[in-house]
Short mmCIF file of the C-alpha atoms (twelve columns), coordinates in Angstrom:
data_MODEL
# 
_entry.id   MODEL 
# 
loop_
_atom_site.group_PDB 
_atom_site.id 
_atom_site.type_symbol 
_atom_site.label_atom_id 
_atom_site.label_alt_id 
_atom_site.label_comp_id 
_atom_site.label_asym_id 
_atom_site.label_seq_id 
_atom_site.Cartn_x 
_atom_site.Cartn_y 
_atom_site.Cartn_z 
_atom_site.pdbx_PDB_model_num 
ATOM 1   C CA . MET A 1   9.195   13.901  17.074 1 
ATOM 2   C CA . ASN A 2   8.358   10.134  16.129 1 
ATOM 3   C CA . ILE A 3   9.394   7.653   18.587 1 
ATOM 4   C CA . VAL A 4   9.841   4.136   17.980 1 
ATOM 5   C CA . GLU A 5   9.560   1.638   20.777 1 
ATOM 6   C CA . ARG A 6   10.322  -1.898  20.444 1 
ATOM 7   C CA . VAL A 7   7.867   -3.678  21.983 1 
ATOM 8   C CA . SER A 8   9.100   -7.348  21.564 1 
ATOM 9   C CA . ASP A 9   11.670  -9.104  19.591 1 
ATOM 10  C CA . ASN A 10  9.215   -8.699  16.263 1 
ATOM 11  C CA . ILE A 11  6.788   -6.033  17.117 1 
ATOM 12  C CA . TYR A 12  7.968   -2.125  16.760 1 
ATOM 13  C CA . PHE A 13  5.617   0.741   17.601 1 
ATOM 14  C CA . LEU A 14  5.887   4.121   15.773 1 
ATOM 15  C CA . ARG A 15  4.519   6.523   17.933 1 
ATOM 16  C CA . ARG A 16  3.784   9.995   16.170 1 
ATOM 17  C CA . HIS A 17  2.370   13.030  17.013 1 
ATOM 18  C CA . CYS A 18  -0.224  14.852  15.384 1 
ATOM 19  C CA . PRO A 19  -1.847  14.469  12.824 1 
ATOM 20  C CA . SER A 20  -1.356  10.787  12.501 1 
ATOM 21  C CA . SER A 21  -2.095  7.810   13.991 1 
ATOM 22  C CA . ASN A 22  0.484   5.217   15.726 1 
ATOM 23  C CA . THR A 23  1.847   2.668   13.583 1 
ATOM 24  C CA . THR A 24  2.800   -0.860  14.303 1 
ATOM 25  C CA . LEU A 25  5.149   -3.253  12.408 1 
ATOM 26  C CA . ILE A 26  5.300   -6.897  12.843 1 
ATOM 27  C CA . LYS A 27  8.278   -8.315  11.703 1 
ATOM 28  C CA . GLY A 28  8.637   -12.250 10.979 1 
ATOM 29  C CA . GLU A 29  8.190   -14.519 7.882  1 
ATOM 30  C CA . VAL A 30  5.398   -12.191 6.633  1 
ATOM 31  C CA . ASN A 31  6.428   -8.509  7.676  1 
ATOM 32  C CA . ILE A 32  3.026   -6.562  8.543  1 
ATOM 33  C CA . LEU A 33  2.842   -2.786  8.447  1 
ATOM 34  C CA . ILE A 34  -0.523  -1.654  10.626 1 
ATOM 35  C CA . ASP A 35  -1.965  2.053   9.728  1 
ATOM 36  C CA . PRO A 36  0.907   3.459   8.014  1 
ATOM 37  C CA . GLY A 37  -0.466  6.432   9.030  1 
ATOM 38  C CA . TYR A 38  -0.637  10.369  7.518  1 
ATOM 39  C CA . ASN A 39  1.758   12.528  6.114  1 
ATOM 40  C CA . PRO A 40  0.713   15.666  4.005  1 
ATOM 41  C CA . LYS A 41  2.886   15.149  0.904  1 
ATOM 42  C CA . GLY A 42  3.148   11.284  1.201  1 
ATOM 43  C CA . ASN A 43  6.532   11.405  2.277  1 
ATOM 44  C CA . LEU A 44  7.753   7.862   2.919  1 
ATOM 45  C CA . SER A 45  10.600  9.130   4.975  1 
ATOM 46  C CA . SER A 46  8.366   9.809   8.028  1 
ATOM 47  C CA . LEU A 47  8.355   5.847   8.430  1 
ATOM 48  C CA . SER A 48  12.274  5.720   8.131  1 
ATOM 49  C CA . PRO A 49  12.888  5.493   11.833 1 
ATOM 50  C CA . LEU A 50  10.715  2.723   12.201 1 
ATOM 51  C CA . PHE A 51  11.921  0.567   9.068  1 
ATOM 52  C CA . LYS A 52  15.612  1.556   10.633 1 
ATOM 53  C CA . GLU A 53  14.685  0.246   13.763 1 
ATOM 54  C CA . ALA A 54  13.171  -2.931  12.636 1 
ATOM 55  C CA . LYS A 55  16.098  -2.998  10.028 1 
ATOM 56  C CA . LEU A 56  13.593  -3.120  6.858  1 
ATOM 57  C CA . THR A 57  12.770  -1.169  3.811  1 
ATOM 58  C CA . VAL A 58  9.233   -0.598  2.070  1 
ATOM 59  C CA . LYS A 59  10.463  -3.493  -0.504 1 
ATOM 60  C CA . ASP A 60  10.443  -5.999  2.803  1 
ATOM 61  C CA . ILE A 61  6.623   -5.256  3.741  1 
ATOM 62  C CA . ASP A 62  4.371   -8.053  2.789  1 
ATOM 63  C CA . GLU A 63  1.206   -6.847  4.116  1 
ATOM 64  C CA . MET A 64  -0.220  -3.658  4.930  1 
ATOM 65  C CA . TRP A 65  -3.471  -3.825  7.500  1 
ATOM 66  C CA . LEU A 66  -5.785  -0.825  7.999  1 
ATOM 67  C CA . THR A 67  -7.936  -0.822  11.002 1 
ATOM 68  C CA . HIS A 68  -10.359 1.761   9.677  1 
ATOM 69  C CA . ASN A 69  -10.698 4.416   6.967  1 
ATOM 70  C CA . HIS A 70  -9.658  7.608   8.828  1 
ATOM 71  C CA . SER A 71  -6.981  9.192   6.769  1 
ATOM 72  C CA . ASP A 72  -4.622  9.487   9.883  1 
ATOM 73  C CA . HIS A 73  -4.378  5.742   9.409  1 
ATOM 74  C CA . THR A 74  -4.467  4.903   5.688  1 
ATOM 75  C CA . GLN A 75  -3.173  8.078   3.934  1 
ATOM 76  C CA . MET A 76  0.153   6.708   3.534  1 
ATOM 77  C CA . ALA A 77  -1.160  3.501   2.354  1 
ATOM 78  C CA . TYR A 78  -1.434  4.671   -1.100 1 
ATOM 79  C CA . PHE A 79  2.220   6.108   -1.426 1 
ATOM 80  C CA . LEU A 80  3.447   2.808   0.251  1 
ATOM 81  C CA . LEU A 81  1.483   1.025   -2.555 1 
ATOM 82  C CA . GLN A 82  3.227   3.241   -5.477 1 
ATOM 83  C CA . GLU A 83  6.506   1.670   -3.977 1 
ATOM 84  C CA . LYS A 84  5.791   -1.980  -3.808 1 
ATOM 85  C CA . ASP A 85  2.544   -4.068  -4.421 1 
ATOM 86  C CA . MET A 86  1.715   -5.767  -1.410 1 
ATOM 87  C CA . ARG A 87  -1.617  -7.598  0.345  1 
ATOM 88  C CA . VAL A 88  -3.901  -5.197  1.857  1 
ATOM 89  C CA . VAL A 89  -6.019  -6.208  4.593  1 
ATOM 90  C CA . CYS A 90  -9.021  -3.843  5.508  1 
ATOM 91  C CA . HIS A 91  -12.698 -3.289  5.217  1 
ATOM 92  C CA . PRO A 92  -13.657 -2.957  1.223  1 
ATOM 93  C CA . ASP A 93  -14.511 0.642   1.887  1 
ATOM 94  C CA . THR A 94  -11.053 1.352   3.156  1 
ATOM 95  C CA . LYS A 95  -9.608  -0.484  0.130  1 
ATOM 96  C CA . ARG A 96  -11.414 1.813   -2.284 1 
ATOM 97  C CA . ILE A 97  -10.262 4.904   -0.463 1 
ATOM 98  C CA . VAL A 98  -6.688  3.544   -0.219 1 
ATOM 99  C CA . GLU A 99  -6.655  2.810   -4.254 1 
ATOM 100 C CA . ALA A 100 -7.953  6.294   -4.877 1 
ATOM 101 C CA . ALA A 101 -5.494  8.904   -6.931 1 
ATOM 102 C CA . PHE A 102 -6.558  11.252  -3.958 1 
ATOM 103 C CA . PRO A 103 -7.030  9.141   -0.793 1 
ATOM 104 C CA . ILE A 104 -8.491  12.048  1.118  1 
ATOM 105 C CA . ARG A 105 -10.995 12.858  -1.498 1 
ATOM 106 C CA . GLY A 106 -12.206 9.141   -1.438 1 
ATOM 107 C CA . LEU A 107 -12.786 9.295   2.312  1 
ATOM 108 C CA . ILE A 108 -14.658 12.727  2.132  1 
ATOM 109 C CA . GLU A 109 -17.061 10.971  -0.891 1 
ATOM 110 C CA . LEU A 110 -17.231 7.905   1.069  1 
ATOM 111 C CA . GLU A 111 -18.427 9.799   4.044  1 
ATOM 112 C CA . ARG A 112 -20.613 11.936  1.636  1 
ATOM 113 C CA . GLU A 113 -22.765 8.690   0.884  1 
ATOM 114 C CA . SER A 114 -22.974 7.470   4.416  1 
ATOM 115 C CA . ILE A 115 -24.127 10.854  6.049  1 
ATOM 116 C CA . GLN A 116 -27.250 11.190  3.510  1 
ATOM 117 C CA . PRO A 117 -29.442 8.711   5.983  1 
ATOM 118 C CA . ILE A 118 -28.083 10.511  9.056  1 
ATOM 119 C CA . LEU A 119 -28.976 13.820  7.645  1 
ATOM 120 C CA . ASN A 120 -32.483 12.799  6.592  1 
ATOM 121 C CA . ARG A 121 -33.066 11.495  10.070 1 
ATOM 122 C CA . LEU A 122 -31.202 14.636  11.937 1 
ATOM 123 C CA . TYR A 123 -33.288 17.457  9.710  1 
ATOM 124 C CA . PRO A 124 -36.077 15.586  8.321  1 
ATOM 125 C CA . ASP A 125 -38.135 18.679  7.608  1 
ATOM 126 C CA . ARG A 126 -35.100 21.305  7.313  1 
ATOM 127 C CA . LYS A 127 -34.332 20.719  3.669  1 
ATOM 128 C CA . SER A 128 -32.335 23.886  3.615  1 
ATOM 129 C CA . MET A 129 -30.101 22.591  6.115  1 
ATOM 130 C CA . ARG A 130 -29.252 19.179  4.603  1 
ATOM 131 C CA . GLY A 131 -28.625 21.180  1.004  1 
ATOM 132 C CA . ALA A 132 -26.188 23.421  2.910  1 
ATOM 133 C CA . LEU A 133 -24.283 20.708  4.699  1 
ATOM 134 C CA . GLU A 134 -24.032 18.817  1.301  1 
ATOM 135 C CA . LYS A 135 -22.745 22.037  -0.361 1 
ATOM 136 C CA . LEU A 136 -19.988 21.892  2.187  1 
ATOM 137 C CA . LEU A 137 -19.436 18.286  1.472  1 
ATOM 138 C CA . SER A 138 -19.171 19.119  -2.375 1 
ATOM 139 C CA . ILE A 139 -16.426 22.048  -1.535 1 
ATOM 140 C CA . LEU A 140 -14.405 19.689  0.325  1 
ATOM 141 C CA . ILE A 141 -14.243 17.132  -2.172 1 
ATOM 142 C CA . ARG A 142 -13.456 19.650  -4.817 1 
ATOM 143 C CA . PHE A 143 -10.694 21.103  -2.724 1 
ATOM 144 C CA . TYR A 144 -9.102  17.525  -2.296 1 
# 
């Protein structure tokens, strides 16, 4: 069960259970949603307790801030942006993922790009190991 805590007059905290991060809402002249979280089906109702407590709707959100590109922080961003165009504040790689039709696929593709140097360093003489890990990542990308 998701629990909303009112931290101050204008800060609300949605404490979630796995597999999602916690979400913060700052209510003011500019309403800011931080790390909207993860819902397997992109169901915006998972944020309803937070919006209800703050007496806001998705349409009232002006900005969305994403602290980093893990799907438990960013997956809902794609679906929120389908409801309302808002400013997104995040790292450029995170923005690329959020704007993808399949955000999780975008995250896996980004991880694939960034893991090449790591695999080369970990397995410099084991081309078959690098190939097996590459194949696994390719399967995951197709799955999502």
